[in-house]
Tab-separated table of C-alpha atoms and ligand atoms in Angstrom:
chain	number	residue	atom	x	y	z
A	18	MET	CA	0.012	0.131	0.092
A	19	ASP	CA	0.944	3.506	-0.588
A	20	CYS	CA	-0.802	4.666	1.918
A	21	CYS	CA	-1.301	3.024	5.364
A	22	ILE	CA	-4.664	4.740	6.034
A	23	TYR	CA	-7.860	3.322	4.516
A	24	ASN	CA	-11.692	2.852	4.962
A	25	ALA	CA	-13.252	0.196	8.019
A	26	SER	CA	-16.100	-1.977	6.915
A	27	GLY	CA	-18.991	0.049	7.901
A	28	PRO	CA	-20.968	3.286	6.533
A	29	LYS	CA	-20.524	4.104	3.086
A	30	SER	CA	-18.708	0.610	2.128
A	31	GLY	CA	-21.883	-0.911	0.654
A	32	HIS	CA	-21.718	0.463	-2.923
A	33	VAL	CA	-19.388	0.613	-5.955
A	34	SER	CA	-19.532	4.300	-6.091
A	35	ASP	CA	-18.491	4.513	-2.379
A	36	LEU	CA	-15.684	2.183	-2.860
A	37	VAL	CA	-14.333	4.147	-6.031
A	38	LYS	CA	-14.277	7.282	-4.115
A	39	VAL	CA	-12.339	5.949	-1.516
A	40	GLY	CA	-9.684	4.569	-4.286
A	41	THR	CA	-9.558	7.721	-5.978
A	42	SER	CA	-8.603	9.336	-2.958
A	43	ARG	CA	-5.307	9.147	-0.820
A	44	ALA	CA	-6.563	5.883	0.762
A	45	GLY	CA	-3.989	3.012	0.867
A	46	ALA	CA	-6.878	0.687	-0.041
A	47	ILE	CA	-10.261	0.044	-0.381
A	48	LEU	CA	-12.408	-2.267	1.840
A	49	SER	CA	-15.966	-3.583	1.081
A	50	LYS	CA	-19.045	-3.539	3.481
A	51	SER	CA	-19.117	-6.945	5.204
A	52	ALA	CA	-20.709	-9.161	3.001
A	53	THR	CA	-23.280	-11.751	3.978
A	54	LEU	CA	-24.110	-14.753	1.434
A	55	GLU	CA	-27.819	-12.910	0.833
A	56	ARG	CA	-28.491	-9.438	0.266
A	57	ARG	CA	-29.848	-7.901	3.114
A	58	THR	CA	-31.829	-4.447	4.039
A	59	GLY	CA	-30.561	-4.485	7.514
A	60	ASN	CA	-32.538	-3.000	10.622
A	61	ASP	CA	-34.636	-0.423	10.930
A	62	LEU	CA	-34.138	3.201	10.566
A	63	PRO	CA	-32.890	5.380	11.936
A	64	ARG	CA	-29.904	3.225	13.137
A	65	LEU	CA	-26.820	5.446	12.719
A	66	LYS	CA	-26.322	8.471	14.848
A	67	LYS	CA	-23.386	10.823	15.202
A	68	ILE	CA	-22.727	11.744	18.817
A	69	ASP	CA	-20.940	15.116	19.816
A	70	VAL	CA	-18.208	14.601	22.694
A	71	GLY	CA	-16.975	17.947	23.245
A	72	GLY	CA	-15.481	18.628	20.023
A	73	SER	CA	-14.883	15.762	18.834
A	74	GLU	CA	-17.065	13.313	17.011
A	75	ALA	CA	-18.411	9.543	17.724
A	76	SER	CA	-21.332	7.202	16.350
A	77	ILE	CA	-23.767	4.713	17.449
A	78	ASN	CA	-24.919	2.163	14.871
A	79	SER	CA	-26.998	-1.005	14.434
A	80	GLU	CA	-27.317	-1.073	10.852
A	81	GLY	CA	-27.587	-4.931	10.985
A	82	LEU	CA	-25.511	-5.868	7.688
A	83	PRO	CA	-27.279	-4.156	5.021
A	84	ASN	CA	-25.156	-5.213	2.150
A	85	ALA	CA	-25.831	-6.524	-1.695
A	86	GLY	CA	-24.692	-9.866	-1.159
A	87	ILE	CA	-21.555	-11.718	-1.639
A	88	ASP	CA	-21.635	-12.088	-5.565
A	89	TYR	CA	-22.058	-8.425	-5.556
A	90	TYR	CA	-18.742	-7.711	-3.651
A	91	VAL	CA	-17.025	-10.383	-5.851
A	92	GLY	CA	-18.440	-9.564	-9.109
A	93	ASN	CA	-17.640	-7.301	-12.542
A	94	LYS	CA	-19.442	-4.437	-11.477
A	95	VAL	CA	-17.821	-3.726	-8.326
A	96	LEU	CA	-14.370	-5.167	-9.658
A	97	GLU	CA	-14.198	-3.069	-12.759
A	98	GLY	CA	-14.730	0.192	-10.246
A	99	VAL	CA	-12.280	-0.247	-7.640
A	100	VAL	CA	-9.529	-2.204	-10.183
A	101	ALA	CA	-9.945	1.185	-12.059
A	102	THR	CA	-8.765	3.080	-9.361
A	103	GLY	CA	-5.279	0.793	-8.924
A	104	LYS	CA	-5.881	0.588	-5.691
A	105	PRO	CA	-5.854	-2.977	-3.663
A	106	TYR	CA	-9.477	-4.094	-2.849
A	107	LEU	CA	-10.370	-6.340	0.430
A	108	VAL	CA	-13.463	-8.079	0.892
A	109	SER	CA	-15.183	-8.195	4.168
A	110	LEU	CA	-17.207	-11.312	5.420
A	111	SER	CA	-19.542	-11.622	8.345
A	112	GLY	CA	-21.490	-14.565	7.501
A	113	MET	CA	-24.615	-15.500	9.396
A	114	SER	CA	-22.967	-18.760	10.154
A	115	LEU	CA	-20.085	-20.699	9.738
A	116	ALA	CA	-21.418	-22.635	6.918
A	117	ASP	CA	-22.006	-19.341	5.450
A	118	ASN	CA	-18.924	-18.042	5.503
A	119	LEU	CA	-17.480	-21.070	4.195
A	120	GLU	CA	-19.687	-20.613	1.139
A	121	MET	CA	-18.505	-17.282	0.688
A	122	LEU	CA	-15.131	-18.282	0.556
A	123	THR	CA	-15.792	-20.479	-1.896
A	124	ARG	CA	-17.229	-17.766	-3.940
A	125	VAL	CA	-14.311	-15.520	-3.410
A	126	ALA	CA	-11.868	-18.194	-4.261
A	127	ALA	CA	-14.002	-18.649	-7.398
A	128	ALA	CA	-13.588	-15.549	-8.410
A	129	VAL	CA	-9.878	-15.183	-7.842
A	130	ALA	CA	-9.687	-18.445	-9.895
A	131	ASN	CA	-11.515	-16.469	-12.504
A	132	GLY	CA	-9.006	-13.533	-12.431
A	133	ALA	CA	-10.728	-11.014	-9.750
A	134	GLN	CA	-8.483	-8.576	-8.292
A	135	ILE	CA	-9.188	-9.160	-4.696
A	136	LYS	CA	-5.919	-8.788	-2.632
A	137	ALA	CA	-7.450	-10.077	0.717
A	138	VAL	CA	-9.973	-11.108	2.653
A	139	GLU	CA	-11.183	-9.932	6.358
A	140	LEU	CA	-13.210	-12.433	8.269
A	141	ASN	CA	-15.640	-10.181	10.684
A	142	LEU	CA	-16.256	-11.838	13.925
A	143	ALA	CA	-17.370	-8.770	15.918
A	144	CYS	CA	-20.655	-7.915	14.546
A	145	PRO	CA	-22.874	-6.983	17.354
A	146	ASN	CA	-25.934	-5.768	15.825
A	147	ILE	CA	-27.523	-8.852	14.759
A	148	PRO	CA	-30.496	-9.542	17.080
A	149	GLY	CA	-30.391	-12.763	18.382
A	150	LYS	CA	-26.830	-13.406	17.215
A	151	PRO	CA	-23.854	-12.924	19.930
A	152	THR	CA	-20.587	-11.534	19.181
A	153	VAL	CA	-18.298	-14.624	17.686
A	154	ALA	CA	-15.244	-12.971	19.313
A	155	TYR	CA	-16.680	-13.103	22.847
A	156	ASP	CA	-17.467	-17.013	22.576
A	157	PHE	CA	-13.944	-18.188	22.253
A	158	ASP	CA	-15.282	-22.005	21.335
A	159	GLN	CA	-17.212	-20.600	18.589
A	160	MET	CA	-14.131	-18.642	17.125
A	161	ARG	CA	-11.779	-21.526	17.613
A	162	ASP	CA	-14.023	-23.886	15.636
A	163	ILE	CA	-14.722	-21.064	12.955
A	164	LEU	CA	-11.263	-20.310	12.535
A	165	LYS	CA	-10.137	-24.058	12.422
A	166	GLN	CA	-12.714	-24.706	9.579
A	167	VAL	CA	-11.838	-21.332	7.564
A	168	THR	CA	-8.303	-22.071	7.718
A	169	ALA	CA	-8.720	-25.435	6.621
A	170	HIS	CA	-10.808	-24.427	3.495
A	171	PRO	CA	-9.162	-26.216	0.421
A	172	GLU	CA	-10.284	-23.782	-2.473
A	173	PHE	CA	-9.695	-20.694	-0.295
A	174	ALA	CA	-6.471	-21.554	0.865
A	175	ALA	CA	-5.326	-22.934	-2.865
A	176	SER	CA	-6.137	-19.160	-4.029
A	177	GLU	CA	-3.476	-18.019	-1.253
A	178	LEU	CA	-5.382	-14.736	-0.549
A	179	PRO	CA	-4.038	-13.103	2.653
A	180	LEU	CA	-6.699	-13.738	5.652
A	181	GLY	CA	-7.320	-11.133	8.246
A	182	VAL	CA	-9.937	-11.780	11.453
A	183	LYS	CA	-11.309	-8.450	12.328
A	184	LEU	CA	-11.928	-8.777	16.299
A	185	ALA	CA	-14.121	-7.073	18.904
A	186	PRO	CA	-12.598	-4.923	21.884
A	187	TYR	CA	-11.303	-6.967	24.804
A	188	PHE	CA	-11.139	-5.381	28.116
A	189	ASP	CA	-9.699	-8.406	30.059
A	190	VAL	CA	-6.144	-9.671	30.583
A	191	PRO	CA	-7.010	-13.468	29.855
A	192	HIS	CA	-9.533	-12.499	26.711
A	193	TYR	CA	-6.487	-11.313	25.040
A	194	ASP	CA	-4.275	-14.172	26.099
A	195	GLU	CA	-7.174	-16.591	25.009
A	196	ALA	CA	-7.845	-14.495	21.636
A	197	CYS	CA	-4.140	-14.478	20.404
A	198	ALA	CA	-3.766	-18.472	21.609
A	199	ILE	CA	-6.507	-18.901	18.963
A	200	ILE	CA	-5.185	-17.031	16.181
A	201	ASN	CA	-1.226	-17.825	16.711
A	202	ALA	CA	-2.465	-21.583	16.099
A	203	HIS	CA	-3.031	-20.665	12.845
A	204	ALA	CA	-0.355	-18.323	12.432
A	205	ASP	CA	0.481	-20.247	8.939
A	206	ARG	CA	-2.855	-18.931	7.091
A	207	ILE	CA	-3.541	-15.696	9.147
A	208	SER	CA	-1.950	-12.399	7.849
A	209	PHE	CA	-3.491	-9.972	10.057
A	210	VAL	CA	-5.963	-8.765	12.533
A	211	THR	CA	-8.049	-5.995	12.356
A	212	SER	CA	-8.519	-4.565	16.001
A	213	ILE	CA	-11.373	-3.144	16.798
A	214	ASN	CA	-14.724	-3.396	16.181
A	215	THR	CA	-17.496	-0.952	17.846
A	216	ILE	CA	-18.055	-1.651	21.394
A	217	GLY	CA	-21.105	-3.359	21.194
A	218	ASN	CA	-24.445	-2.682	22.702
A	219	ALA	CA	-23.888	0.754	23.972
A	220	LEU	CA	-27.236	3.221	24.490
A	221	LEU	CA	-27.639	6.596	23.348
A	222	VAL	CA	-30.086	8.449	24.947
A	223	ASP	CA	-32.540	11.393	24.229
A	224	GLY	CA	-33.531	12.791	27.590
A	225	GLU	CA	-35.702	15.160	26.675
A	226	ALA	CA	-37.884	13.098	24.768
A	227	GLU	CA	-36.949	9.996	26.730
A	228	MET	CA	-36.124	7.697	24.462
A	229	ALA	CA	-33.450	5.687	22.651
A	230	MET	CA	-31.873	7.635	19.581
A	231	ILE	CA	-31.874	4.437	17.366
A	232	ALA	CA	-34.541	2.557	16.867
A	233	PRO	CA	-33.026	-1.427	16.641
A	234	LYS	CA	-32.659	-3.603	19.242
A	235	GLY	CA	-34.129	-1.530	21.824
A	236	GLY	CA	-31.785	1.397	20.763
A	237	PHE	CA	-28.366	-0.898	21.846
A	238	GLY	CA	-26.003	-0.194	18.937
A	239	GLY	CA	-22.101	-0.845	18.377
A	240	LEU	CA	-20.283	2.864	19.626
A	241	GLY	CA	-17.520	4.324	17.380
A	242	GLY	CA	-15.750	7.272	16.609
A	243	SER	CA	-13.737	9.360	18.966
A	244	LEU	CA	-15.088	7.415	22.590
A	245	LEU	CA	-13.227	4.539	21.035
A	246	LYS	CA	-9.703	6.139	21.058
A	247	GLN	CA	-8.173	4.558	24.271
A	248	VAL	CA	-9.700	0.988	23.910
A	249	ALA	CA	-8.220	0.762	20.473
A	250	LEU	CA	-4.869	1.769	21.537
A	251	ALA	CA	-5.146	-0.483	24.290
A	252	ASN	CA	-6.365	-3.491	21.930
A	253	VAL	CA	-3.803	-2.891	19.538
A	254	ARG	CA	-0.905	-2.739	22.105
A	255	GLN	CA	-2.060	-5.962	23.886
A	256	LEU	CA	-2.533	-7.780	20.464
A	257	TYR	CA	1.023	-6.564	19.494
A	258	THR	CA	2.663	-8.092	22.583
A	259	ARG	CA	0.859	-11.309	22.131
A	260	LEU	CA	0.421	-12.306	18.274
A	261	VAL	CA	3.436	-13.712	16.047
A	262	PRO	CA	5.429	-11.141	14.453
A	263	SER	CA	4.101	-12.208	11.300
A	264	ILE	CA	0.671	-11.489	11.444
A	265	ASP	CA	0.262	-7.664	11.014
A	266	ILE	CA	-2.470	-5.709	13.252
A	267	VAL	CA	-4.693	-3.165	11.302
A	268	GLY	CA	-5.620	-0.541	14.230
A	269	VAL	CA	-9.376	1.084	14.106
A	270	GLY	CA	-10.953	3.055	16.725
A	271	GLY	CA	-11.252	6.833	17.034
A	272	VAL	CA	-8.608	8.021	14.121
A	273	ALA	CA	-9.953	11.262	13.248
A	274	THR	CA	-6.268	12.792	12.623
A	275	GLY	CA	-3.194	12.131	11.443
A	276	GLN	CA	-1.968	12.265	15.439
A	277	ASP	CA	-4.516	9.306	16.536
A	278	ALA	CA	-2.883	7.369	13.297
A	279	PHE	CA	0.224	7.790	14.633
A	280	GLU	CA	-0.280	6.670	17.732
A	281	LEU	CA	-2.144	3.616	16.767
A	282	ILE	CA	0.964	2.731	14.842
A	283	LEU	CA	3.451	3.368	17.915
A	284	CYS	CA	1.257	0.814	19.647
A	285	GLY	CA	2.161	-1.458	16.767
A	286	ALA	CA	-0.392	-1.166	14.083
A	287	ALA	CA	0.922	-1.862	10.361
A	288	ALA	CA	-1.840	0.117	8.900
A	289	VAL	CA	-5.303	2.043	10.203
A	290	GLN	CA	-8.450	2.358	9.234
A	291	THR	CA	-11.447	4.799	9.751
A	292	ALA	CA	-14.932	4.241	9.717
A	293	THR	CA	-16.541	7.567	11.683
A	294	THR	CA	-14.453	9.821	10.159
A	295	TYR	CA	-14.945	8.314	6.817
A	296	TRP	CA	-18.842	8.358	7.323
A	297	LEU	CA	-18.959	12.197	8.342
A	298	GLU	CA	-16.003	13.902	6.139
A	299	GLY	CA	-16.296	11.639	3.070
A	300	ALA	CA	-13.431	9.783	1.146
A	301	GLU	CA	-11.447	13.649	1.376
A	302	CYS	CA	-10.673	12.391	4.929
A	303	PHE	CA	-8.020	9.977	3.553
A	304	ASP	CA	-6.269	13.360	2.062
A	305	ARG	CA	-6.188	15.067	5.270
A	306	LEU	CA	-5.221	12.145	7.445
A	307	ALA	CA	-2.467	10.786	5.412
A	308	GLY	CA	-0.912	14.731	5.072
A	309	GLU	CA	-1.381	15.152	8.795
A	310	LEU	CA	0.610	11.591	9.230
A	311	GLU	CA	3.051	12.650	6.934
A	312	GLY	CA	3.396	15.883	8.653
A	313	ILE	CA	4.134	14.708	11.922
A	314	MET	CA	6.711	11.869	10.502
A	315	ALA	CA	8.524	14.553	8.731
A	316	ARG	CA	8.887	16.663	12.185
A	317	LYS	CA	10.217	13.802	13.722
A	318	GLY	CA	12.551	12.710	10.927
A	319	TYR	CA	10.494	9.472	9.854
A	320	THR	CA	10.845	8.237	6.488
A	321	SER	CA	8.798	5.113	6.826
A	322	ILE	CA	5.891	3.935	9.420
A	323	LYS	CA	8.730	0.930	10.145
A	324	ASP	CA	10.874	3.625	12.091
A	325	PHE	CA	8.347	4.107	14.786
A	326	ARG	CA	5.761	1.273	14.473
A	327	GLY	CA	5.366	-0.616	17.821
A	328	LYS	CA	7.833	1.410	19.450
A	329	LEU	CA	5.821	2.798	22.326
A	330	GLY	CA	7.819	3.011	25.292
A	331	VAL	CA	6.949	3.139	29.289
A	332	PHE	CA	6.423	6.201	30.969
A	333	ASP	CA	9.648	8.094	31.678
A	334	GLN	CA	9.757	11.382	33.621
A	335	SER	CA	12.707	12.957	32.028
A	336	LYS	CA	10.813	12.685	28.296
A	337	VAL	CA	8.088	14.801	29.735
A	338	VAL	CA	7.224	17.803	27.243
A	339	LYS	CA	6.708	20.406	29.522
A	340	GLU	CA	3.362	23.098	28.208
A	341	PRO	CA	5.083	26.411	27.223
A	342	ALA	CA	4.402	28.996	30.420
A	343	ALA	CA	1.824	30.843	27.836
A	344	ALA	CA	-0.181	27.635	26.948
A	345	ALA	CA	-0.762	26.786	30.903
A	346	LYS	CA	-4.276	26.999	31.650
A	347	PRO	CA	-5.022	28.191	35.328
A	348	LYS	CA	-5.689	25.265	37.867
A	349	ALA	CA	-9.477	25.004	38.005
A	350	THR	CA	-10.042	24.313	41.466
A	351	LYS	CA	-7.165	24.818	43.667
A	352	GLY	CA	-5.679	28.012	41.843
A	353	GLY	CA	-9.292	29.481	41.843
A	354	ASN	CA	-9.463	29.496	45.240
A	355	ASP	CA	-6.170	30.715	46.026
A	356	ALA	CA	-7.007	33.365	43.250
A	357	ALA	CA	-10.420	34.311	44.980
A	358	PHE	CA	-8.503	34.401	48.280
A	359	TRP	CA	-6.184	36.990	47.069
A	360	GLN	CA	-8.800	39.014	45.445
A	361	LEU	CA	-11.001	39.442	48.959
A	362	SER	CA	-7.407	39.944	51.024
A	363	THR	CA	-6.627	42.736	48.401
A	364	ALA	CA	-10.109	44.493	48.546
A	365	SER	CA	-10.293	44.078	52.559
A	366	LEU	CA	-6.858	45.648	52.505
A	367	MET	CA	-8.014	48.676	50.316
A	368	VAL	CA	-11.205	49.421	52.335
A	369	ALA	CA	-9.017	49.389	55.604
A	370	ILE	CA	-6.898	52.229	53.778
A	371	ALA	CA	-9.623	54.463	52.689
A	372	ALA	CA	-10.964	54.247	55.892
A	373	LEU	CA	-7.467	55.430	57.506
A	374	LEU	CA	-7.599	58.257	55.023
A	375	TYR	CA	-11.262	59.449	55.592
A	376	ARG	CA	-10.284	59.208	59.458
A	377	GLU	CA	-7.056	61.630	58.577
A	378	PHE	CA	-9.392	63.820	56.164
A	379	GLN	CA	-11.844	64.184	58.853
A	380	HIS	CA	-9.075	65.211	61.433
A	381	MET	CA	-7.529	67.866	59.052
A	382	GLN	CA	-11.427	69.080	58.381
A	383	GLY	CA	-11.201	69.869	62.187
A	384	ALA	CA	-8.321	71.151	62.549
B	418	LIG	C1	-22.615	-3.927	11.535
B	418	LIG	C2	-21.997	-3.354	12.551
B	418	LIG	C3	-20.433	-3.944	13.188
B	418	LIG	O1	-19.895	-3.290	13.784
B	418	LIG	C4	-19.986	-5.110	12.033
B	418	LIG	O2	-18.925	-5.312	12.388
B	418	LIG	C5	-20.825	-5.132	10.785
B	418	LIG	C6	-21.934	-5.100	10.703
B	418	LIG	C7	-24.181	-3.338	11.134
B	418	LIG	O3	-24.520	-3.187	12.154
B	418	LIG	O4	-24.144	-3.374	9.995
């Protein structure tokens, strides 16, 4: 890839016109919406909402996998469009069952055997939005079984397409250990891990109307955007320290600036995706993000992401960058109280001086 930033599988990745726009921007690759075996219209509207978080943007979604079906994403119409952009095209799969995933791999392999320019498959094990279907990445027995069968799929193996696995966010150390052990057991076949999907089953509330703000699943949906950033950084870092080095990590979650991309790479990501920013800003975001990341790298004297990938240090007091004095903010509480104390003292002093002067003045009048 010329650029390490591209779109996540999510909003605005379901139609060839969206995918072509990604391909004609500075994005390094084009990733399809997660495909199912059959086309789906998805959950009821509204199912996607922006969340304003004091100057940054987050989102909640419960789209329910609206997509045109696997045959569309490996078919001529999409392939002609994306291939013309010259960018690598990746297909995301999110089958409703193991059997569906295996069948979709058969169709991907058949398309590749017929010359389709598909460069990789991202198997999504983390969709939280299908009513009645738990998130696979949180059920390690199911995840183990799926990966065993997917990596043993004969036609797909013969296609030699790189296989990636998209994970849900984890929050507990034993879960990182278990997920990575399952994935490392297939290191001969799994080339990359994408982390993180949305934080599933969040709730956005309209307090005035006293209701949930999206319609599906009683309002529960996946949380995306800026609210994810620190969880994404942590997940990328934890995976980076556990996965075998041949498995790359694609970082995703809260990427709204080149700085966010830089930090994910510092934690170990080899590439970075963005969903909420792309949804809100359109494909122009990739030009901005790439430019911002290049700016940071130039300032630090880096010519390749290899110069800093994974090199996050531990806290070191001697490296703390001091804020310039002019930019230092007044302390909110303690400092505020100190200031009030001095203001009160000065005022009392002035009243006392005024009273003395007045007495002196009266004496002079009397004299
Ligand atoms: C959807 C949401 C996801 O987080 C995902 O990984 C796949 C699909 C959706 O609701 O369409």
